[in-house]
Amino acid sequence: MNRAERPRIGDIAREAGVSTAAVSYALNNRPGVSTQTRDRILAVAARLGWSPHDAARRLSSTRTETIGLVIGRSAEVVATEPFFGSFTAGVSEVLSGEGHSLTLQVVPDVDTEMSTLEKWWARRAVDGVLLLDPRTDDPRIRLVEELGLPTVVAGGPVDSASVTSVWTDDDTGMRDAVAHLASLGHRHFARITEPATLLHSHNRTAAMLAALRDAGLPDPTILELGATPGSAASLTHRLLDQRVRPTVILCDNDLVGITVLSTLVDRGLEVPRDISLMVWDDSLLCQRMSPSLSAMRRDVLSYGAQSARALLDILRGAPPSTELHSIPAFIARASTGPV
């Protein structure tokens, strides 16, 4: 390593002969490594010129007062899905109150997202970043650990000792949703999910399967959205053409739910008389649809605000942490009813 460069976690890991995760545990004084390994890592870190929270302290004299947010989704999804606008508004409100700016970039995939993070950090264009949509095996987490880039992940919690995660308890939320719908007599559940590699989608599906199993109900039909705009409609047709049609469909977001509702109406079905529908992330769209959509509500505006505050805390020297934002609450509206 060039001594003029800022040491990275990956540099320390290579010198010490351990994983980057082990380095993160040692530098942040967290369990996960033996005392002997911790001492060896700290000795290597000291020799390379690193100390815990070094990234935040080094930035103190060269701050850009700018936070980065890269969204690895299609521009169409970001423009139409209410979550992204509400989350970003919450982030911006906190940052503007603290005299910081937000640099936002929408990119089509994770690879482009990672290259953007590397460029920003190499150019010192941002002081830290917010990450959305954590994956089940997320290469972005490994990257920011390698870079020593101050990071808050909105979602999770993620398995990393070097980043903060601000998360909502989707497990409890999904179990509450299943319990409410089962109390209305529903036995045949279906779910239209975002890609299973997304941690929130994976967790919700696991919670749904466990809740139905605990209630003695049949396994649900689970269909994953594709990349095309018409995917939600085509999956809805598949559900309706099954030999045993579901009595309730659960969707991962409100935009998908609106498409499903439209498709049900086109097929001549009445919601909720013929089939019930519930979506994740309540929004004004859910309230204004006819029928209005039952939803799992979380305050996305405050979710963005808490994530931004957590990142500012890191930049002031706070250690990484795990922060629970909320447990989504079931909001019953006209789209769900008894069987």
mmCIF file of C-alpha atoms in Angstrom:
data_model
loop_
_atom_site.group_PDB
_atom_site.id
_atom_site.type_symbol
_atom_site.label_atom_id
_atom_site.label_comp_id
_atom_site.label_asym_id
_atom_site.label_seq_id
_atom_site.Cartn_x
_atom_site.Cartn_y
_atom_site.Cartn_z
ATOM 1 C CA MET A 1 0.000 0.000 0.000
ATOM 2 C CA ASN A 2 1.183 3.513 -0.829
ATOM 3 C CA ARG A 3 1.759 5.201 2.524
ATOM 4 C CA ALA A 4 0.263 8.439 1.194
ATOM 5 C CA GLU A 5 -3.054 6.666 0.765
ATOM 6 C CA ARG A 6 -5.602 6.295 3.531
ATOM 7 C CA PRO A 7 -5.481 2.684 4.804
ATOM 8 C CA ARG A 8 -8.565 0.587 4.132
ATOM 9 C CA ILE A 9 -10.073 -2.276 6.057
ATOM 10 C CA GLY A 10 -9.040 -4.574 3.209
ATOM 11 C CA ASP A 11 -5.402 -3.492 3.603
ATOM 12 C CA ILE A 12 -5.478 -4.346 7.290
ATOM 13 C CA ALA A 13 -7.183 -7.693 6.589
ATOM 14 C CA ARG A 14 -4.503 -8.702 4.081
ATOM 15 C CA GLU A 15 -1.641 -7.677 6.351
ATOM 16 C CA ALA A 16 -3.149 -9.482 9.347
ATOM 17 C CA GLY A 17 -4.268 -12.552 7.376
ATOM 18 C CA VAL A 18 -7.915 -12.287 8.467
ATOM 19 C CA SER A 19 -11.298 -11.428 6.926
ATOM 20 C CA THR A 20 -12.586 -7.865 6.558
ATOM 21 C CA ALA A 21 -15.392 -8.787 8.963
ATOM 22 C CA ALA A 22 -12.822 -9.730 11.623
ATOM 23 C CA VAL A 23 -11.105 -6.363 11.112
ATOM 24 C CA SER A 24 -14.435 -4.568 11.527
ATOM 25 C CA TYR A 25 -15.121 -6.419 14.786
ATOM 26 C CA ALA A 26 -11.675 -5.573 16.133
ATOM 27 C CA LEU A 27 -11.646 -1.909 15.123
ATOM 28 C CA ASN A 28 -15.108 -1.364 16.582
ATOM 29 C CA ASN A 29 -14.372 -3.359 19.769
ATOM 30 C CA ARG A 30 -17.179 -5.833 19.141
ATOM 31 C CA PRO A 31 -17.399 -9.563 19.884
ATOM 32 C CA GLY A 32 -16.561 -11.978 17.082
ATOM 33 C CA VAL A 33 -12.781 -12.362 17.305
ATOM 34 C CA SER A 34 -10.434 -13.739 19.930
ATOM 35 C CA THR A 35 -8.311 -11.457 22.094
ATOM 36 C CA GLN A 36 -5.156 -12.660 20.331
ATOM 37 C CA THR A 37 -6.623 -11.938 16.877
ATOM 38 C CA ARG A 38 -7.933 -8.560 18.008
ATOM 39 C CA ASP A 39 -4.487 -7.565 19.305
ATOM 40 C CA ARG A 40 -2.847 -8.633 16.047
ATOM 41 C CA ILE A 41 -5.358 -6.647 13.977
ATOM 42 C CA LEU A 42 -4.961 -3.532 16.131
ATOM 43 C CA ALA A 43 -1.177 -3.789 15.866
ATOM 44 C CA VAL A 44 -1.376 -3.978 12.068
ATOM 45 C CA ALA A 45 -3.879 -1.120 11.994
ATOM 46 C CA ALA A 46 -1.596 1.058 14.094
ATOM 47 C CA ARG A 47 1.380 0.264 11.870
ATOM 48 C CA LEU A 48 -0.617 1.238 8.773
ATOM 49 C CA GLY A 49 -1.827 4.444 10.403
ATOM 50 C CA TRP A 50 -5.441 3.453 11.082
ATOM 51 C CA SER A 51 -7.408 3.933 14.274
ATOM 52 C CA PRO A 52 -11.084 3.208 15.054
ATOM 53 C CA HIS A 53 -13.440 5.714 13.394
ATOM 54 C CA ASP A 54 -10.421 7.045 11.508
ATOM 55 C CA ALA A 55 -12.517 7.744 8.424
ATOM 56 C CA ALA A 56 -14.795 10.128 10.286
ATOM 57 C CA ARG A 57 -11.927 11.943 11.992
ATOM 58 C CA ARG A 58 -9.881 12.305 8.806
ATOM 59 C CA LEU A 59 -12.863 13.922 7.160
ATOM 60 C CA SER A 60 -13.232 16.525 9.894
ATOM 61 C CA SER A 61 -10.830 18.965 8.225
ATOM 62 C CA THR A 62 -11.843 18.219 4.640
ATOM 63 C CA ARG A 63 -15.593 17.856 4.884
ATOM 64 C CA THR A 64 -17.697 18.317 1.768
ATOM 65 C CA GLU A 65 -20.860 18.633 3.901
ATOM 66 C CA THR A 66 -22.435 16.333 1.297
ATOM 67 C CA ILE A 67 -24.091 12.946 1.725
ATOM 68 C CA GLY A 68 -24.442 10.485 -1.160
ATOM 69 C CA LEU A 69 -27.416 8.286 -2.021
ATOM 70 C CA VAL A 70 -27.310 5.943 -5.016
ATOM 71 C CA ILE A 71 -30.538 4.107 -5.877
ATOM 72 C CA GLY A 72 -29.952 0.963 -7.906
ATOM 73 C CA ARG A 73 -33.373 0.767 -9.543
ATOM 74 C CA SER A 74 -34.794 1.688 -12.928
ATOM 75 C CA ALA A 75 -35.644 5.362 -13.360
ATOM 76 C CA GLU A 76 -39.271 4.386 -13.997
ATOM 77 C CA VAL A 77 -39.550 2.618 -10.632
ATOM 78 C CA VAL A 78 -37.908 5.477 -8.727
ATOM 79 C CA ALA A 79 -40.174 8.012 -10.449
ATOM 80 C CA THR A 80 -43.400 6.143 -9.707
ATOM 81 C CA GLU A 81 -42.889 4.208 -6.449
ATOM 82 C CA PRO A 82 -43.877 6.527 -3.532
ATOM 83 C CA PHE A 83 -41.324 5.000 -1.133
ATOM 84 C CA PHE A 84 -38.345 6.613 -2.847
ATOM 85 C CA GLY A 85 -39.782 10.114 -2.877
ATOM 86 C CA SER A 86 -40.851 9.954 0.774
ATOM 87 C CA PHE A 87 -37.552 8.462 1.962
ATOM 88 C CA THR A 88 -35.492 11.041 0.076
ATOM 89 C CA ALA A 89 -37.651 13.873 1.407
ATOM 90 C CA GLY A 90 -37.019 12.696 4.971
ATOM 91 C CA VAL A 91 -33.285 12.543 4.338
ATOM 92 C CA SER A 92 -33.221 16.000 2.718
ATOM 93 C CA GLU A 93 -35.168 17.611 5.558
ATOM 94 C CA VAL A 94 -32.606 16.482 8.146
ATOM 95 C CA LEU A 95 -29.568 17.311 6.024
ATOM 96 C CA SER A 96 -30.761 20.797 5.107
ATOM 97 C CA GLY A 97 -31.363 21.530 8.778
ATOM 98 C CA GLU A 98 -27.744 20.570 9.485
ATOM 99 C CA GLY A 99 -26.288 22.537 6.564
ATOM 100 C CA HIS A 100 -25.565 19.428 4.469
ATOM 101 C CA SER A 101 -26.421 18.662 0.859
ATOM 102 C CA LEU A 102 -27.654 15.439 -0.724
ATOM 103 C CA THR A 103 -26.134 14.038 -3.904
ATOM 104 C CA LEU A 104 -28.628 11.632 -5.463
ATOM 105 C CA GLN A 105 -27.963 9.332 -8.397
ATOM 106 C CA VAL A 106 -30.270 6.724 -9.943
ATOM 107 C CA VAL A 107 -28.471 3.834 -11.648
ATOM 108 C CA PRO A 108 -29.778 0.634 -13.262
ATOM 109 C CA ASP A 109 -27.926 -2.047 -11.297
ATOM 110 C CA VAL A 110 -25.720 -2.926 -8.332
ATOM 111 C CA ASP A 111 -22.492 -2.943 -10.357
ATOM 112 C CA THR A 112 -23.063 0.668 -11.429
ATOM 113 C CA GLU A 113 -24.036 1.556 -7.894
ATOM 114 C CA MET A 114 -20.736 0.177 -6.595
ATOM 115 C CA SER A 115 -18.645 1.965 -9.209
ATOM 116 C CA THR A 116 -20.429 5.206 -8.311
ATOM 117 C CA LEU A 117 -19.605 4.731 -4.624
ATOM 118 C CA GLU A 118 -15.944 4.110 -5.469
ATOM 119 C CA LYS A 119 -15.741 7.220 -7.660
ATOM 120 C CA TRP A 120 -17.389 9.423 -5.042
ATOM 121 C CA TRP A 121 -15.027 8.246 -2.309
ATOM 122 C CA ALA A 122 -11.920 8.464 -4.507
ATOM 123 C CA ARG A 123 -12.791 12.061 -5.399
ATOM 124 C CA ARG A 124 -13.828 12.904 -1.814
ATOM 125 C CA ALA A 125 -17.144 14.025 -3.302
ATOM 126 C CA VAL A 126 -19.130 12.862 -0.245
ATOM 127 C CA ASP A 127 -18.535 12.498 3.484
ATOM 128 C CA GLY A 128 -20.627 9.343 3.739
ATOM 129 C CA VAL A 129 -23.397 7.412 2.014
ATOM 130 C CA LEU A 130 -26.820 5.926 2.557
ATOM 131 C CA LEU A 131 -27.572 2.512 1.058
ATOM 132 C CA LEU A 132 -31.071 1.283 0.212
ATOM 133 C CA ASP A 133 -32.339 -2.202 -0.606
ATOM 134 C CA PRO A 134 -29.822 -4.384 1.271
ATOM 135 C CA ARG A 135 -29.316 -7.790 -0.332
ATOM 136 C CA THR A 136 -29.101 -11.224 1.256
ATOM 137 C CA ASP A 137 -25.424 -11.319 0.220
ATOM 138 C CA ASP A 138 -24.642 -7.688 -0.423
ATOM 139 C CA PRO A 139 -21.396 -6.833 -2.245
ATOM 140 C CA ARG A 140 -21.908 -3.152 -1.439
ATOM 141 C CA ILE A 141 -21.392 -3.836 2.269
ATOM 142 C CA ARG A 142 -18.066 -5.483 1.544
ATOM 143 C CA LEU A 143 -17.111 -2.539 -0.668
ATOM 144 C CA VAL A 144 -17.800 0.180 1.896
ATOM 145 C CA GLU A 145 -15.941 -1.887 4.505
ATOM 146 C CA GLU A 146 -12.968 -2.071 2.146
ATOM 147 C CA LEU A 147 -13.104 1.653 1.421
ATOM 148 C CA GLY A 148 -13.657 2.684 5.031
ATOM 149 C CA LEU A 149 -16.596 4.732 3.761
ATOM 150 C CA PRO A 150 -18.982 5.950 6.523
ATOM 151 C CA THR A 151 -22.259 4.210 5.720
ATOM 152 C CA VAL A 152 -25.807 3.773 6.944
ATOM 153 C CA VAL A 153 -27.936 1.006 5.453
ATOM 154 C CA ALA A 154 -31.689 1.603 5.440
ATOM 155 C CA GLY A 155 -32.921 -1.945 5.947
ATOM 156 C CA GLY A 156 -31.770 -5.152 7.504
ATOM 157 C CA PRO A 157 -30.406 -5.404 10.082
ATOM 158 C CA VAL A 158 -27.262 -6.285 8.151
ATOM 159 C CA ASP A 159 -24.472 -8.518 9.380
ATOM 160 C CA SER A 160 -21.662 -5.979 9.599
ATOM 161 C CA ALA A 161 -19.869 -4.366 12.492
ATOM 162 C CA SER A 162 -18.629 -1.429 10.421
ATOM 163 C CA VAL A 163 -21.882 0.079 9.141
ATOM 164 C CA THR A 164 -25.017 1.294 10.885
ATOM 165 C CA SER A 165 -28.351 -0.207 9.854
ATOM 166 C CA VAL A 166 -31.713 1.472 10.441
ATOM 167 C CA TRP A 167 -34.437 -1.099 9.909
ATOM 168 C CA THR A 168 -38.124 -1.865 10.207
ATOM 169 C CA ASP A 169 -39.332 -5.114 11.740
ATOM 170 C CA ASP A 170 -40.883 -6.737 8.665
ATOM 171 C CA ASP A 171 -41.000 -10.119 10.395
ATOM 172 C CA THR A 172 -43.410 -8.963 13.106
ATOM 173 C CA GLY A 173 -45.318 -6.832 10.608
ATOM 174 C CA MET A 174 -45.923 -9.761 8.267
ATOM 175 C CA ARG A 175 -46.971 -12.043 11.102
ATOM 176 C CA ASP A 176 -49.507 -9.415 12.233
ATOM 177 C CA ALA A 177 -50.839 -9.129 8.675
ATOM 178 C CA VAL A 178 -51.272 -12.886 8.331
ATOM 179 C CA ALA A 179 -53.010 -13.091 11.715
ATOM 180 C CA HIS A 180 -55.463 -10.332 10.742
ATOM 181 C CA LEU A 181 -56.265 -11.874 7.374
ATOM 182 C CA ALA A 182 -56.615 -15.351 8.874
ATOM 183 C CA SER A 183 -59.105 -13.928 11.393
ATOM 184 C CA LEU A 184 -61.231 -12.886 8.403
ATOM 185 C CA GLY A 185 -61.311 -16.513 7.273
ATOM 186 C CA HIS A 186 -58.620 -16.435 4.604
ATOM 187 C CA ARG A 187 -56.852 -19.750 4.030
ATOM 188 C CA HIS A 188 -55.432 -19.493 0.528
ATOM 189 C CA PHE A 189 -52.750 -16.796 0.480
ATOM 190 C CA ALA A 190 -50.686 -15.541 -2.444
ATOM 191 C CA ARG A 191 -47.789 -13.127 -2.496
ATOM 192 C CA ILE A 192 -46.243 -11.125 -5.346
ATOM 193 C CA THR A 193 -42.717 -10.288 -4.279
ATOM 194 C CA GLU A 194 -39.836 -8.171 -5.353
ATOM 195 C CA PRO A 195 -36.643 -10.164 -6.117
ATOM 196 C CA ALA A 196 -35.826 -12.598 -3.300
ATOM 197 C CA THR A 197 -32.249 -11.281 -3.243
ATOM 198 C CA LEU A 198 -33.623 -8.115 -1.605
ATOM 199 C CA LEU A 199 -33.398 -8.624 2.150
ATOM 200 C CA HIS A 200 -36.791 -7.082 2.944
ATOM 201 C CA SER A 201 -38.538 -9.339 0.413
ATOM 202 C CA HIS A 202 -36.670 -12.413 1.664
ATOM 203 C CA ASN A 203 -37.555 -11.623 5.302
ATOM 204 C CA ARG A 204 -41.230 -10.982 4.553
ATOM 205 C CA THR A 205 -41.571 -14.246 2.650
ATOM 206 C CA ALA A 206 -39.878 -16.210 5.443
ATOM 207 C CA ALA A 207 -42.163 -14.587 8.029
ATOM 208 C CA MET A 208 -45.259 -15.296 5.960
ATOM 209 C CA LEU A 209 -44.357 -18.969 5.520
ATOM 210 C CA ALA A 210 -43.683 -19.341 9.250
ATOM 211 C CA ALA A 211 -46.903 -17.558 10.261
ATOM 212 C CA LEU A 212 -49.070 -19.684 7.967
ATOM 213 C CA ARG A 213 -47.353 -22.846 9.148
ATOM 214 C CA ASP A 214 -47.901 -21.879 12.792
ATOM 215 C CA ALA A 215 -51.588 -21.234 12.050
ATOM 216 C CA GLY A 216 -51.983 -24.611 10.358
ATOM 217 C CA LEU A 217 -52.788 -23.003 7.000
ATOM 218 C CA PRO A 218 -51.624 -24.153 3.546
ATOM 219 C CA ASP A 219 -48.416 -22.807 2.051
ATOM 220 C CA PRO A 220 -48.984 -19.705 -0.067
ATOM 221 C CA THR A 221 -48.369 -19.265 -3.767
ATOM 222 C CA ILE A 222 -45.325 -16.985 -4.098
ATOM 223 C CA LEU A 223 -44.489 -15.340 -7.426
ATOM 224 C CA GLU A 224 -41.512 -13.063 -8.032
ATOM 225 C CA LEU A 225 -41.737 -9.923 -10.142
ATOM 226 C CA GLY A 226 -39.775 -9.819 -13.376
ATOM 227 C CA ALA A 227 -37.948 -6.907 -14.958
ATOM 228 C CA THR A 228 -40.690 -5.910 -17.420
ATOM 229 C CA PRO A 229 -43.339 -3.264 -16.604
ATOM 230 C CA GLY A 230 -46.155 -5.761 -17.253
ATOM 231 C CA SER A 231 -44.814 -8.351 -14.830
ATOM 232 C CA ALA A 232 -47.275 -7.646 -12.007
ATOM 233 C CA ALA A 233 -50.264 -7.965 -14.331
ATOM 234 C CA SER A 234 -49.050 -11.230 -15.860
ATOM 235 C CA LEU A 235 -48.389 -12.717 -12.423
ATOM 236 C CA THR A 236 -51.901 -11.743 -11.322
ATOM 237 C CA HIS A 237 -53.354 -13.608 -14.317
ATOM 238 C CA ARG A 238 -51.299 -16.659 -13.323
ATOM 239 C CA LEU A 239 -52.734 -16.554 -9.802
ATOM 240 C CA LEU A 240 -56.290 -16.265 -11.073
ATOM 241 C CA ASP A 241 -55.827 -19.181 -13.482
ATOM 242 C CA GLN A 242 -54.764 -21.590 -10.736
ATOM 243 C CA ARG A 243 -57.005 -24.536 -9.911
ATOM 244 C CA VAL A 244 -57.357 -23.191 -6.367
ATOM 245 C CA ARG A 245 -57.552 -19.417 -6.611
ATOM 246 C CA PRO A 246 -56.164 -17.426 -3.661
ATOM 247 C CA THR A 247 -58.611 -15.542 -1.491
ATOM 248 C CA VAL A 248 -56.064 -12.824 -0.685
ATOM 249 C CA ILE A 249 -53.006 -11.410 -2.473
ATOM 250 C CA LEU A 250 -50.213 -9.602 -0.608
ATOM 251 C CA CYS A 251 -47.904 -7.281 -2.583
ATOM 252 C CA ASP A 252 -44.461 -5.935 -1.717
ATOM 253 C CA ASN A 253 -45.311 -2.318 -2.559
ATOM 254 C CA ASP A 254 -48.250 -0.065 -3.327
ATOM 255 C CA LEU A 255 -47.403 0.429 -7.009
ATOM 256 C CA VAL A 256 -47.571 -3.328 -7.621
ATOM 257 C CA GLY A 257 -50.801 -3.453 -5.624
ATOM 258 C CA ILE A 258 -52.425 -0.852 -7.866
ATOM 259 C CA THR A 259 -51.492 -2.896 -10.946
ATOM 260 C CA VAL A 260 -52.890 -6.040 -9.340
ATOM 261 C CA LEU A 261 -56.131 -4.218 -8.462
ATOM 262 C CA SER A 262 -56.519 -2.995 -12.034
ATOM 263 C CA THR A 263 -55.951 -6.512 -13.365
ATOM 264 C CA LEU A 264 -58.510 -7.999 -10.991
ATOM 265 C CA VAL A 265 -61.105 -5.468 -12.149
ATOM 266 C CA ASP A 266 -60.269 -6.207 -15.797
ATOM 267 C CA ARG A 267 -60.962 -9.875 -15.081
ATOM 268 C CA GLY A 268 -64.415 -8.964 -13.790
ATOM 269 C CA LEU A 269 -63.643 -9.606 -10.121
ATOM 270 C CA GLU A 270 -64.875 -7.466 -7.265
ATOM 271 C CA VAL A 271 -62.489 -6.531 -4.462
ATOM 272 C CA PRO A 272 -62.888 -7.636 -1.684
ATOM 273 C CA ARG A 273 -65.998 -9.719 -2.369
ATOM 274 C CA ASP A 274 -64.219 -12.114 -4.737
ATOM 275 C CA ILE A 275 -60.640 -11.594 -3.595
ATOM 276 C CA SER A 276 -58.890 -9.419 -0.997
ATOM 277 C CA LEU A 277 -55.756 -7.363 -1.592
ATOM 278 C CA MET A 278 -53.119 -5.955 0.767
ATOM 279 C CA VAL A 279 -49.972 -3.975 -0.030
ATOM 280 C CA TRP A 280 -46.801 -2.944 1.751
ATOM 281 C CA ASP A 281 -45.946 0.702 2.480
ATOM 282 C CA ASP A 282 -49.026 2.830 2.852
ATOM 283 C CA SER A 283 -49.239 5.963 0.708
ATOM 284 C CA LEU A 284 -51.727 8.544 -0.474
ATOM 285 C CA LEU A 285 -52.243 6.372 -3.558
ATOM 286 C CA CYS A 286 -53.537 3.556 -1.345
ATOM 287 C CA GLN A 287 -56.040 5.860 0.300
ATOM 288 C CA ARG A 288 -57.313 7.349 -2.977
ATOM 289 C CA MET A 289 -57.812 4.110 -4.931
ATOM 290 C CA SER A 290 -61.275 2.650 -5.328
ATOM 291 C CA PRO A 291 -61.530 0.502 -3.367
ATOM 292 C CA SER A 292 -58.952 1.932 -0.984
ATOM 293 C CA LEU A 293 -56.062 -0.445 -0.335
ATOM 294 C CA SER A 294 -55.373 -2.106 2.992
ATOM 295 C CA ALA A 295 -51.689 -1.646 3.747
ATOM 296 C CA MET A 296 -48.823 -2.292 6.105
ATOM 297 C CA ARG A 297 -47.921 1.245 7.151
ATOM 298 C CA ARG A 298 -44.518 2.537 8.160
ATOM 299 C CA ASP A 299 -43.638 6.222 8.263
ATOM 300 C CA VAL A 300 -41.216 6.340 5.343
ATOM 301 C CA LEU A 301 -40.577 10.071 5.778
ATOM 302 C CA SER A 302 -39.300 9.538 9.327
ATOM 303 C CA TYR A 303 -37.453 6.412 8.181
ATOM 304 C CA GLY A 304 -35.401 8.586 5.838
ATOM 305 C CA ALA A 305 -34.929 11.206 8.547
ATOM 306 C CA GLN A 306 -33.663 8.670 11.111
ATOM 307 C CA SER A 307 -31.259 7.190 8.543
ATOM 308 C CA ALA A 308 -29.821 10.638 7.802
ATOM 309 C CA ARG A 309 -29.403 11.448 11.504
ATOM 310 C CA ALA A 310 -27.631 8.128 12.044
ATOM 311 C CA LEU A 311 -25.132 8.932 9.294
ATOM 312 C CA LEU A 312 -24.458 12.404 10.697
ATOM 313 C CA ASP A 313 -23.814 10.762 14.076
ATOM 314 C CA ILE A 314 -21.212 8.486 12.468
ATOM 315 C CA LEU A 315 -19.496 11.488 10.876
ATOM 316 C CA ARG A 316 -19.269 13.037 14.353
ATOM 317 C CA GLY A 317 -17.456 9.927 15.604
ATOM 318 C CA ALA A 318 -20.241 7.670 16.883
ATOM 319 C CA PRO A 319 -19.584 3.928 16.517
ATOM 320 C CA PRO A 320 -21.716 1.851 14.103
ATOM 321 C CA SER A 321 -24.971 0.566 15.563
ATOM 322 C CA THR A 322 -28.265 -1.136 14.760
ATOM 323 C CA GLU A 323 -31.378 1.032 15.111
ATOM 324 C CA LEU A 324 -34.964 -0.231 14.944
ATOM 325 C CA HIS A 325 -37.140 2.369 13.263
ATOM 326 C CA SER A 326 -40.600 0.800 13.602
ATOM 327 C CA ILE A 327 -42.873 -2.215 13.299
ATOM 328 C CA PRO A 328 -45.210 -1.804 10.288
ATOM 329 C CA ALA A 329 -48.861 -1.586 11.313
ATOM 330 C CA PHE A 330 -51.800 -3.127 9.455
ATOM 331 C CA ILE A 331 -54.194 -0.454 8.172
ATOM 332 C CA ALA A 332 -57.524 -2.057 7.250
ATOM 333 C CA ARG A 333 -59.339 -0.439 4.314
ATOM 334 C CA ALA A 334 -61.882 -1.463 1.726
ATOM 335 C CA SER A 335 -59.679 -3.922 -0.220
ATOM 336 C CA THR A 336 -59.750 -6.611 2.507
ATOM 337 C CA GLY A 337 -62.795 -8.353 3.853
ATOM 338 C CA PRO A 338 -64.080 -11.672 5.167
ATOM 339 C CA VAL A 339 -64.214 -14.756 2.977
#
